[in-house]
PDB file of C-alpha atoms and ligand atoms in Angstrom:
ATOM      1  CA  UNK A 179     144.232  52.918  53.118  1.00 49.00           C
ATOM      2  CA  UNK A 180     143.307  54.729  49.899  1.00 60.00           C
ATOM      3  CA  UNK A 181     140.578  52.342  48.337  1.00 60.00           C
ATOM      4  CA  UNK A 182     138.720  52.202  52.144  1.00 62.00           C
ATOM      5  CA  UNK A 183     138.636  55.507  52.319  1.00 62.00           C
ATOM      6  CA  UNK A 184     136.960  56.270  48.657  1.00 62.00           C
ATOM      7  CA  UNK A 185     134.360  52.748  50.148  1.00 56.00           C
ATOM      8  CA  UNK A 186     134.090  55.078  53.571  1.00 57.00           C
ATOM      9  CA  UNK A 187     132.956  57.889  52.034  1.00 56.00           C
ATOM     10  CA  UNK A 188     130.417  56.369  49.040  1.00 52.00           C
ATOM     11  CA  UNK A 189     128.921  54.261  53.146  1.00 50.00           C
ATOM     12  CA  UNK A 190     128.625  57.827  54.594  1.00 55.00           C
ATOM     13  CA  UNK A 191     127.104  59.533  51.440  1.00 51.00           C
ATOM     14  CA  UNK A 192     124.606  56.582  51.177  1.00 50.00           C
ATOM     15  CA  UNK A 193     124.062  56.631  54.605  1.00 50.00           C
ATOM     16  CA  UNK A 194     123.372  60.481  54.863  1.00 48.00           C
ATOM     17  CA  UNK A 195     121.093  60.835  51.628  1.00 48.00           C
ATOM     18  CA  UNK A 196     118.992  57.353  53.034  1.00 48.00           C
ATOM     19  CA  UNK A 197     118.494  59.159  56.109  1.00 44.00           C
ATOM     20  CA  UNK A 198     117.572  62.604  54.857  1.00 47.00           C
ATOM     21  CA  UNK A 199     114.946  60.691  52.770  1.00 55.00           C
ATOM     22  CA  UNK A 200     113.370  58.061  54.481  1.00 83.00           C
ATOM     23  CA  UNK A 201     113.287  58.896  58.207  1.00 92.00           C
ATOM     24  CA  UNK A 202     110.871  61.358  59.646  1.00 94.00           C
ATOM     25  CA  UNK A 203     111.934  64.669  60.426  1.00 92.00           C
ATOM     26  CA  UNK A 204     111.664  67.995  62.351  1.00 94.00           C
ATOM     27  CA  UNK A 205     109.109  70.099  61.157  1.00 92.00           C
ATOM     28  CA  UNK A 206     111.147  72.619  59.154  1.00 86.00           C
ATOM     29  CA  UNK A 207     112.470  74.960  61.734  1.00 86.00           C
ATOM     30  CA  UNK A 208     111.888  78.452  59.802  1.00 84.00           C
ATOM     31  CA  UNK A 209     108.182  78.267  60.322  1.00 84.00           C
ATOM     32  CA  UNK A 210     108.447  76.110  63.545  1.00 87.00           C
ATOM     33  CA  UNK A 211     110.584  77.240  65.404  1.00 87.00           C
ATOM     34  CA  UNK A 212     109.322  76.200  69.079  1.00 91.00           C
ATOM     35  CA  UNK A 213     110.113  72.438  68.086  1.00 94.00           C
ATOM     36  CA  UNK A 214     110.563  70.432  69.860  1.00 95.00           C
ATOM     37  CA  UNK A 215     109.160  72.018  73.355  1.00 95.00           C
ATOM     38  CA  UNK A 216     108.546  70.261  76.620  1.00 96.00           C
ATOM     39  CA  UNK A 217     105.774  67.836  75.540  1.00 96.00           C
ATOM     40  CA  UNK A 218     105.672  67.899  71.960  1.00 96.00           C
ATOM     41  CA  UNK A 219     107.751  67.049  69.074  1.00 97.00           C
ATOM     42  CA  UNK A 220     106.592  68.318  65.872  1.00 96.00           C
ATOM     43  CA  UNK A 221     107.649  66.025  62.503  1.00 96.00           C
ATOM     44  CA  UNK A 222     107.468  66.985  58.557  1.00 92.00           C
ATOM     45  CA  UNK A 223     104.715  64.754  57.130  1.00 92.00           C
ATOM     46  CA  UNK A 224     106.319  61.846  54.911  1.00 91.00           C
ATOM     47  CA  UNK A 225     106.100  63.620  51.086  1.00 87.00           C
ATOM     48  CA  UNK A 226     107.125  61.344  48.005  1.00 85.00           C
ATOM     49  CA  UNK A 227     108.115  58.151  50.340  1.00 87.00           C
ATOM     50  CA  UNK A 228     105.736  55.469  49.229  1.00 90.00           C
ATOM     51  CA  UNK A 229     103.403  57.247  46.891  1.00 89.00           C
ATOM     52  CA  UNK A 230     101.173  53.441  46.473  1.00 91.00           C
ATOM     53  CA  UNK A 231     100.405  53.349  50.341  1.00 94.00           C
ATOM     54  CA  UNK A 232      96.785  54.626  51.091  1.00 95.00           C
ATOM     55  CA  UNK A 233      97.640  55.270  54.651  1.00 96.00           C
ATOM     56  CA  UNK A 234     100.332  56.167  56.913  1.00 96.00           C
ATOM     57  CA  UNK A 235     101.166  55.128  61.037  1.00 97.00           C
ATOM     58  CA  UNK A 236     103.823  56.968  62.671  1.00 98.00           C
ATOM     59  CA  UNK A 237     104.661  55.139  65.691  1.00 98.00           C
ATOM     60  CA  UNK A 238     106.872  56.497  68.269  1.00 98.00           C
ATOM     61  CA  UNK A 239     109.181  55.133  70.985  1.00 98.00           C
ATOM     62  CA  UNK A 240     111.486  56.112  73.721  1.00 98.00           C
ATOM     63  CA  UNK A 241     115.140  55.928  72.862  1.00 96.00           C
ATOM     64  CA  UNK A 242     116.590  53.123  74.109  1.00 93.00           C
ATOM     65  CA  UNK A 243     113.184  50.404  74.055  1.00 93.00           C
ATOM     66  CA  UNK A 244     114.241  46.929  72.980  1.00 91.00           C
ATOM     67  CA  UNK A 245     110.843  45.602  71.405  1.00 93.00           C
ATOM     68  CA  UNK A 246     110.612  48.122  68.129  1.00 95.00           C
ATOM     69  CA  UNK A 247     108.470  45.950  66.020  1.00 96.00           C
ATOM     70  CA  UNK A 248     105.426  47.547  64.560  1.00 97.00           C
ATOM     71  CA  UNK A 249     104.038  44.761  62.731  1.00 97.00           C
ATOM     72  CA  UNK A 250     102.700  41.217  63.654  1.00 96.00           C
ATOM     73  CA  UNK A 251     103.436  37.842  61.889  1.00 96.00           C
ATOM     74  CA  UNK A 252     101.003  38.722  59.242  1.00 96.00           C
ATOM     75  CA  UNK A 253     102.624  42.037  58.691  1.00 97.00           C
ATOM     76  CA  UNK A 254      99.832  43.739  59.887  1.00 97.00           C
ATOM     77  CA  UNK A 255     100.079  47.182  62.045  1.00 97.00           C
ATOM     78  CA  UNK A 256     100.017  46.517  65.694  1.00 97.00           C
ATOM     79  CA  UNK A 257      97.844  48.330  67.293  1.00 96.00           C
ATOM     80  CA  UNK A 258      99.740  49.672  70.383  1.00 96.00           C
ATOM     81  CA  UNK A 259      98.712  52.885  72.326  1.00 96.00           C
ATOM     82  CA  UNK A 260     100.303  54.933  74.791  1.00 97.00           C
ATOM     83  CA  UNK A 261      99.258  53.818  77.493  1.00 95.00           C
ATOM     84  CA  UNK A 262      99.539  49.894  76.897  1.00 95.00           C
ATOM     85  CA  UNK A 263     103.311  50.655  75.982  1.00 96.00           C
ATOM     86  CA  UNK A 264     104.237  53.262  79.133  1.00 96.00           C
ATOM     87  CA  UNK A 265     104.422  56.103  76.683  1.00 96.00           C
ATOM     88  CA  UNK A 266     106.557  54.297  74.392  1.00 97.00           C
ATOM     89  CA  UNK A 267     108.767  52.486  77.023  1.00 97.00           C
ATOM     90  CA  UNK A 268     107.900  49.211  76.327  1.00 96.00           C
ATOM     91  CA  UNK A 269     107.609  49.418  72.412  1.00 97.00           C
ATOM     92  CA  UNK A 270     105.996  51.727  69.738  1.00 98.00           C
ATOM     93  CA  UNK A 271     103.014  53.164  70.180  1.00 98.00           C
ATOM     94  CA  UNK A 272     100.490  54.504  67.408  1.00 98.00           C
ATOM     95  CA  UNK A 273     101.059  58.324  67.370  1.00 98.00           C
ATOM     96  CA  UNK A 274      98.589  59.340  64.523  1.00 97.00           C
ATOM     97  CA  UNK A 275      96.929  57.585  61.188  1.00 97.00           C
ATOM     98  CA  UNK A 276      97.166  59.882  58.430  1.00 95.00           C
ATOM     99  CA  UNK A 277      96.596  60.000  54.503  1.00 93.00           C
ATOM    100  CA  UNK A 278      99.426  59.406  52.234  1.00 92.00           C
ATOM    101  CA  UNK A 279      99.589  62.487  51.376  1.00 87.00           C
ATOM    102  CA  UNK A 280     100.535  63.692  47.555  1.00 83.00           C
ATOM    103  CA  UNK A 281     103.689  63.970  46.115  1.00 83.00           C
ATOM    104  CA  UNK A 282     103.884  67.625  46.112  1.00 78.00           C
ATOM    105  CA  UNK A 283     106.730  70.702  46.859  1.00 76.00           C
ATOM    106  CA  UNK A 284     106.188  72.243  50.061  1.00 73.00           C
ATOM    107  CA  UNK A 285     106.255  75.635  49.759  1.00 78.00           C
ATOM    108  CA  UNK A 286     106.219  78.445  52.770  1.00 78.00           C
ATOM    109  CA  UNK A 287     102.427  79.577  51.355  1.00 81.00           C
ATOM    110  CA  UNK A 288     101.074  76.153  51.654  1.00 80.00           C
ATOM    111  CA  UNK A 289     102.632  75.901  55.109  1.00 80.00           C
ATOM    112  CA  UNK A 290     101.262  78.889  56.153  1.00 82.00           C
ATOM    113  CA  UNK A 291      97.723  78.443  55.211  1.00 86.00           C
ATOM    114  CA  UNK A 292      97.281  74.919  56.218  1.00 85.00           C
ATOM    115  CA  UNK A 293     100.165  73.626  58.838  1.00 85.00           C
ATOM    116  CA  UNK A 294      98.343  70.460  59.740  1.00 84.00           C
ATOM    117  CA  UNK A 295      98.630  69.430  56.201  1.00 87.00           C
ATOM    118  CA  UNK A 296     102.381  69.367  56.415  1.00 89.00           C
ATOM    119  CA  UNK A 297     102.792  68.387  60.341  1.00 93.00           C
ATOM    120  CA  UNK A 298     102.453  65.833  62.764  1.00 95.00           C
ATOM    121  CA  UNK A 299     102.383  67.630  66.084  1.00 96.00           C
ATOM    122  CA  UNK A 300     103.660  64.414  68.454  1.00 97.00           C
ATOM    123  CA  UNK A 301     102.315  65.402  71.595  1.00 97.00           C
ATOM    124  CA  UNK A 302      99.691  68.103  70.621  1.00 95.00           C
ATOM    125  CA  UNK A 303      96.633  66.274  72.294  1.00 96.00           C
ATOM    126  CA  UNK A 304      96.295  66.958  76.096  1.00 95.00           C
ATOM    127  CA  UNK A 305      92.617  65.753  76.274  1.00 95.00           C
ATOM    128  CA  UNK A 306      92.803  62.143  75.367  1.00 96.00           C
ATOM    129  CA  UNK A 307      93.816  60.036  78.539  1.00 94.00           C
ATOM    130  CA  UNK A 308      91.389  61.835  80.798  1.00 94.00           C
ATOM    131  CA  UNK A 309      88.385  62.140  78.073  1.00 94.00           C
ATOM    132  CA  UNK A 310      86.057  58.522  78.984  1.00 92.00           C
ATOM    133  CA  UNK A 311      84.730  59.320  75.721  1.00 93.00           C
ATOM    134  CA  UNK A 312      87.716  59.417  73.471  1.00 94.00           C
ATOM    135  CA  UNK A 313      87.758  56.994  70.411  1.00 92.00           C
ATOM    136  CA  UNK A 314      90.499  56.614  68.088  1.00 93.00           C
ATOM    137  CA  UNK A 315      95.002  57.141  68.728  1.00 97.00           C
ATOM    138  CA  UNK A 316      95.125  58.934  71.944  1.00 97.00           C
ATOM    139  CA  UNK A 317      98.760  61.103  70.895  1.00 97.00           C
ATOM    140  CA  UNK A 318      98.948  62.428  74.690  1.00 97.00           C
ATOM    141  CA  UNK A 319     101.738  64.976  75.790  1.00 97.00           C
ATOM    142  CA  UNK A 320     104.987  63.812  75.771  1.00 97.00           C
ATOM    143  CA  UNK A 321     107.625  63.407  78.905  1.00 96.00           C
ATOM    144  CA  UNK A 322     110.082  66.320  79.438  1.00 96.00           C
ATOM    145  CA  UNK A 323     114.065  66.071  78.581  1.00 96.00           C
ATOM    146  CA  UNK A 324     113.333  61.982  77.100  1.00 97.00           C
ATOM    147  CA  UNK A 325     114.474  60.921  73.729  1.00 97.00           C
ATOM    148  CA  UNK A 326     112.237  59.575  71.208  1.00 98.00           C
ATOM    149  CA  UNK A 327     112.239  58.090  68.148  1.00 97.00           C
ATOM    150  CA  UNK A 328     109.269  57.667  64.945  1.00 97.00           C
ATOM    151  CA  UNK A 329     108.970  55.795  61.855  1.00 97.00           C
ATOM    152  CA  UNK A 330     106.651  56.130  59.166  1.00 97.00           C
ATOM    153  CA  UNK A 331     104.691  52.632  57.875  1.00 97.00           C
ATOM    154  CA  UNK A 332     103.164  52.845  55.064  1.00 97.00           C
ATOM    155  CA  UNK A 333      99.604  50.386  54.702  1.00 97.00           C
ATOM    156  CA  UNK A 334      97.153  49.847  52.376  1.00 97.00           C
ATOM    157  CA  UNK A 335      94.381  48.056  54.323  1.00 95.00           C
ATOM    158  CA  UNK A 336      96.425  48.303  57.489  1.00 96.00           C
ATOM    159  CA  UNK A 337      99.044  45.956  56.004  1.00 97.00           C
ATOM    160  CA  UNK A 338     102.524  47.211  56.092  1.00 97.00           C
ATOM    161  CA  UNK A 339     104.024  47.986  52.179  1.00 96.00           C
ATOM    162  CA  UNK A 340     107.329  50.125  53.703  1.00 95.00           C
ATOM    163  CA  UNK A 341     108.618  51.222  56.718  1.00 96.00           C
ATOM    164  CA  UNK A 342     111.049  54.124  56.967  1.00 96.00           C
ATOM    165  CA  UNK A 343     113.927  53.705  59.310  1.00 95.00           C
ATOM    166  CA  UNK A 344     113.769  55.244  62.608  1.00 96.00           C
ATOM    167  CA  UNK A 345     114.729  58.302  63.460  1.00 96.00           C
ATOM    168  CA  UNK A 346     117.387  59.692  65.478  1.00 96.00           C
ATOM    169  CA  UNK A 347     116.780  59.819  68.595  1.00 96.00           C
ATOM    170  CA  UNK A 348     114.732  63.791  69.267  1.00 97.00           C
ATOM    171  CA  UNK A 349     114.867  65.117  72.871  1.00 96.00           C
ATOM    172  CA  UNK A 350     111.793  66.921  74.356  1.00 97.00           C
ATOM    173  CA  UNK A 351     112.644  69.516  76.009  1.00 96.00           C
ATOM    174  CA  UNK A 352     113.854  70.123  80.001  1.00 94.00           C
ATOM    175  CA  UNK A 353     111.913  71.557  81.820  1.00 87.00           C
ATOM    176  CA  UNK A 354     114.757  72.925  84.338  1.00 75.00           C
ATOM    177  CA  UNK A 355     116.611  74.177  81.357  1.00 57.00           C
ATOM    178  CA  UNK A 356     114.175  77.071  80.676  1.00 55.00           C
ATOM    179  CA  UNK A 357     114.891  77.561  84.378  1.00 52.00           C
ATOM    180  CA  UNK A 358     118.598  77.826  84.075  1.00 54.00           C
ATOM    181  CA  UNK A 359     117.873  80.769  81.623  1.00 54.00           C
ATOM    182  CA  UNK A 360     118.312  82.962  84.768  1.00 53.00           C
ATOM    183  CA  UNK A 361     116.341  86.151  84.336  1.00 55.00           C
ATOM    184  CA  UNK A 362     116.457  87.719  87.592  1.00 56.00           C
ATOM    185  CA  UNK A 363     118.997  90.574  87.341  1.00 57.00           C
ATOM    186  CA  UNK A 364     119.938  90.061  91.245  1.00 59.00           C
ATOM    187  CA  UNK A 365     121.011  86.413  91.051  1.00 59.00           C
ATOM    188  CA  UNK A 366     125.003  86.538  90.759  1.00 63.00           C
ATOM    189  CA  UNK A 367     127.811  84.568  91.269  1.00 69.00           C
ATOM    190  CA  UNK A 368     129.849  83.935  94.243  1.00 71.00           C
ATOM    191  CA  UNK A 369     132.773  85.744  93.042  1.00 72.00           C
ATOM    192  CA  UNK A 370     131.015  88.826  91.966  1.00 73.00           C
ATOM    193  CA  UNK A 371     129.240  89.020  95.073  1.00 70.00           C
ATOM    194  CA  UNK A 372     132.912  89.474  96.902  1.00 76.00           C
ATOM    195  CA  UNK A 373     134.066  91.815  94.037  1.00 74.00           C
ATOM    196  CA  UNK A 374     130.953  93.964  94.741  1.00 76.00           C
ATOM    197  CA  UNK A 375     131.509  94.005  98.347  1.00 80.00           C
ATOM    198  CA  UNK A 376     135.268  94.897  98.270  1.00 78.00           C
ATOM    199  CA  UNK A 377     134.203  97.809  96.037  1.00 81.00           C
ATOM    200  CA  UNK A 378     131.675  98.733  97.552  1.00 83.00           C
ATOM    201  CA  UNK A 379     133.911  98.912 101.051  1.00 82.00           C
ATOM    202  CA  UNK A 380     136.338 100.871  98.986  1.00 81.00           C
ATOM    203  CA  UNK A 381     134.286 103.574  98.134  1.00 83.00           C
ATOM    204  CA  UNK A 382     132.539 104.068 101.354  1.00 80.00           C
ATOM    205  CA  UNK A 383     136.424 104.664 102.496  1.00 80.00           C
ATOM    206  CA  UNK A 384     136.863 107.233  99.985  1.00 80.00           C
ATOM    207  CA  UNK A 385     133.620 108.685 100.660  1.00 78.00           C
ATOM    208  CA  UNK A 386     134.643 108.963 104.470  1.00 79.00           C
ATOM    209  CA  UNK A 387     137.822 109.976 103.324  1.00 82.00           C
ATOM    210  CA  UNK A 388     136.362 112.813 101.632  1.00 76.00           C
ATOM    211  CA  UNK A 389     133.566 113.847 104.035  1.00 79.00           C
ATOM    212  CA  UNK A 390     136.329 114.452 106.513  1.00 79.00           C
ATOM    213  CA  UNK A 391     138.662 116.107 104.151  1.00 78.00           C
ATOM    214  CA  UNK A 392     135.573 118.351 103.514  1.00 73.00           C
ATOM    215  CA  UNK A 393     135.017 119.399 106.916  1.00 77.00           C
ATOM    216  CA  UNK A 394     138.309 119.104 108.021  1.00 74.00           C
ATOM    217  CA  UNK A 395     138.736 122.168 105.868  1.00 74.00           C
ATOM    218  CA  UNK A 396     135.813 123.643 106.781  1.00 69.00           C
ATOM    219  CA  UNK A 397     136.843 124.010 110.332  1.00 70.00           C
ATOM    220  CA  UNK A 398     140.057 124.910 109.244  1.00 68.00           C
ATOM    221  CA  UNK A 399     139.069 127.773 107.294  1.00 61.00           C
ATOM    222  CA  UNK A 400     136.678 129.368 109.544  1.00 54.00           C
ATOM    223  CA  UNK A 401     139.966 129.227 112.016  1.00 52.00           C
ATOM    224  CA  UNK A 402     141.975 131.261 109.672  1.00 46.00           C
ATOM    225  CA  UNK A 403     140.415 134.500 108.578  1.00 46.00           C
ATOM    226  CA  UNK A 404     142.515 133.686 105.652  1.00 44.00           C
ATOM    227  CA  UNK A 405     140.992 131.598 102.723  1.00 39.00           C
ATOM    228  CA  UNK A 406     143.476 128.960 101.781  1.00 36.00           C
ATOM    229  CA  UNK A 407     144.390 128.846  98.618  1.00 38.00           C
ATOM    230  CA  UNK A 408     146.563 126.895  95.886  1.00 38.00           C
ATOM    231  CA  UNK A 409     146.160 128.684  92.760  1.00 39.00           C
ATOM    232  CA  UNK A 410     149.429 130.659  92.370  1.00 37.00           C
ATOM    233  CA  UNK A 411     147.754 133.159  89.182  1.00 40.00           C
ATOM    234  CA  UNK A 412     145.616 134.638  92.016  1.00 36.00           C
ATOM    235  CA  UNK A 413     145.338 136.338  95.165  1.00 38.00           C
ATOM    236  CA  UNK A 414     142.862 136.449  97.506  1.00 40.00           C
ATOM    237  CA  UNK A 415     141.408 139.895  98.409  1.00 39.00           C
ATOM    238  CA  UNK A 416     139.728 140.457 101.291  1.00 39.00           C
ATOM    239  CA  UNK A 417     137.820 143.551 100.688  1.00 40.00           C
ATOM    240  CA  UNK A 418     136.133 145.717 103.574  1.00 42.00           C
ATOM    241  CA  UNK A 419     132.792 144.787 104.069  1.00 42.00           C
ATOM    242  CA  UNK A 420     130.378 147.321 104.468  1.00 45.00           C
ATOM    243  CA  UNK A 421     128.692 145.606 107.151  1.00 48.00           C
ATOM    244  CA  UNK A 422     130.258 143.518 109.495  1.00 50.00           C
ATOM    245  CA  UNK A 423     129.385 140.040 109.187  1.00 50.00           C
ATOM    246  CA  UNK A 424     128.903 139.749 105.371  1.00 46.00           C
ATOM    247  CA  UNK A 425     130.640 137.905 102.914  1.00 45.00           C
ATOM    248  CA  UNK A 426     132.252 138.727 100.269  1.00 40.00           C
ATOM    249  CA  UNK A 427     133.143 137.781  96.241  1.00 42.00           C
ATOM    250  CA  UNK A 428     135.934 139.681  95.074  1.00 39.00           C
ATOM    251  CA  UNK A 429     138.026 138.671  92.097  1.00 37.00           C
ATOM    252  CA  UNK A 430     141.478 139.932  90.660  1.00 39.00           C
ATOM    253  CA  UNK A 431     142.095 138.641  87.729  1.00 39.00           C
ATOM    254  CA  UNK A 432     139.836 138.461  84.938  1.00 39.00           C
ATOM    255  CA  UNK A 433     139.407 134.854  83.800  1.00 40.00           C
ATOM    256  CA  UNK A 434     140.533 133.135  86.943  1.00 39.00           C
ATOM    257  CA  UNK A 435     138.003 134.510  89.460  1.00 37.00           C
ATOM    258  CA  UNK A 436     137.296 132.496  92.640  1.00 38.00           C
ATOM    259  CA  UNK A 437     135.510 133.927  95.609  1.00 37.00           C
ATOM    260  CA  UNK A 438     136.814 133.732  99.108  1.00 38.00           C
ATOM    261  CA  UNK A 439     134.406 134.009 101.617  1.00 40.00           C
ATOM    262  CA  UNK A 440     135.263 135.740 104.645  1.00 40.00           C
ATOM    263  CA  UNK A 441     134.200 136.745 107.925  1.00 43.00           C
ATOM    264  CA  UNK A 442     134.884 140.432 109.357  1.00 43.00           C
ATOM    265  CA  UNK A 443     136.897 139.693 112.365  1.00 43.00           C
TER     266      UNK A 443
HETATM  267  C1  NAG B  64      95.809  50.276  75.074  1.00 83.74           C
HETATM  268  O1  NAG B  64      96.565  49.085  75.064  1.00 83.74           O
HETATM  269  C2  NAG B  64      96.303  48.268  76.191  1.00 83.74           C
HETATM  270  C3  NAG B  64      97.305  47.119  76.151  1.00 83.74           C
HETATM  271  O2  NAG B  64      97.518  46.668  74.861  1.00 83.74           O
HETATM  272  C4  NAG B  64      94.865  47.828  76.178  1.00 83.74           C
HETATM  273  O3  NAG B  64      94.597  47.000  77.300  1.00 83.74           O
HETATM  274  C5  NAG B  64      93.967  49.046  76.210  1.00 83.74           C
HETATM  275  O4  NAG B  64      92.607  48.672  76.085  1.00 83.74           O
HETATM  276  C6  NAG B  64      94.320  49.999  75.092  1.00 83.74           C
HETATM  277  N1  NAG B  64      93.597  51.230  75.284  1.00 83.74           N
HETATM  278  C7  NAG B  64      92.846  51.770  74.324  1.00 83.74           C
HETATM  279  C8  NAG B  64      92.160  53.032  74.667  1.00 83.74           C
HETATM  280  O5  NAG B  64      92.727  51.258  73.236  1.00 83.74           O
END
């Protein structure tokens, strides 16, 4: 077991430091950080790959298409579109023709002054399928919630010199899952909809509970001439009123004063 393992691991480090460098990737996520959305897929432009290649195809397909071959006999770039290939169904399709572009750090200034010199935006052109006019790669939107994968080929004269491997396979995103992100503060689950209920039942029982309690003594105290009390520090006086009919505050102790409202008899 020991050797295979030490063989395992030197597959998986080759395997992880090939495909960090020669596949293409998500536009780095700090500065793009809608990516990918609905109908587009945004991808770091190949830097340092094949720096002898004047130009550069990145062809896309869905995940899962059994014809990926983006070169004929003569090793020349096929020229597939999206709409001959079903949006990439069928095979790849021709996303964008760029310039090799130099070997060069990417740094977050660059980025920020000139994002289309570091990006591919797979998706970004909603115009060319309807425009009659259009000439050139039509790079239309892309389906919602399907997997896709891209490769870079590197040409000189339109004849292939390298070919990155293809990617992994990048979902678009759903569009039902932005739905899912439920916003409406009213929409709740079953459960909490009985919980609310029972609650709510409850306390309209104590409320009723109360309201009767509160008149219950109401009546009750306007029987008496008495105030009821249950505060054993103090003791009700009932003072003469000077006119009949009034009511009247009187305390006893200081601190502990409570009124009693009474009604000459
Ligand atoms: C796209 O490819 C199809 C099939 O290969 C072809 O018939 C069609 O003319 C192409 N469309 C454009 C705009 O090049």
């Amino acid at each position: 077991m020991g050797p295979w393992r030490y063989l395992f691991g030197l597959c998986w480090f080759l395997q992880v430091h090939f495909a960090r460098s020669a596949v293409p990737l998500l536009a780095n996520s700090d500065f793009f950080s809608l990516n990918p959305t609905q109908t587009t897929i945004t991808l770091e432009r190949p830097f340092c790959m094949f720096k002898d290649a004047i130009d550069v195809y990145l062809f896309a397909i869905v995940k899962g298409a059994t014809n990926i071959q983006v070169a004929d006999a003569a090793k020349k770039v096929i020229a597939s579109n999206y709409t001959g290939t079903q949006g990439g169904l069928l095979g790849p399709y021709q996303v964008a023709k760029l310039d090799n572009p130099k070997c060069e750090n990417i740094q977050a200034s660059n980025i920020m002054a000139d994002p289309n010199k570091y990006i591919v935006r797979v998706g970004g052109d909603v115009n060319c399928l309807t425009d009659p006019n259009f000439k050139g790669i039509c790079n239309p939107p892309l389906q919602n919630n399907l997997q896709y994968r891209f490769t870079y080929v590197f040409t000189i004269g339109d004849v292939v010199q390298y070919q990155t491997d293809w990617s992994p396979p990048i979902s678009t995103v759903n569009v039902k899952s932005s739905g899912t992100i439920d916003t409406w503060p009213g929409r709740r689950s079953g459960g909490m909809i009985v919980l609310t209920s029972i609650l709510s039942t409850l306390m309209f029982f104590v409320f009723f509970a109360y309201i009767v309690g509160f008149a219950y003594s109401i009546l009750n105290g306007s029987q008496t001439k008495e105030v009821s009390r249950h505060d054993t520090q103090t003791t009700a006086v009932l003072q003469k009123a000077q006119e009949p009919g009034d009511i009247t505050y009187s305390s006893t102790l200081a601190g502990s004063e409570r009124y009693a409202a009474t009604q000459q008899a």
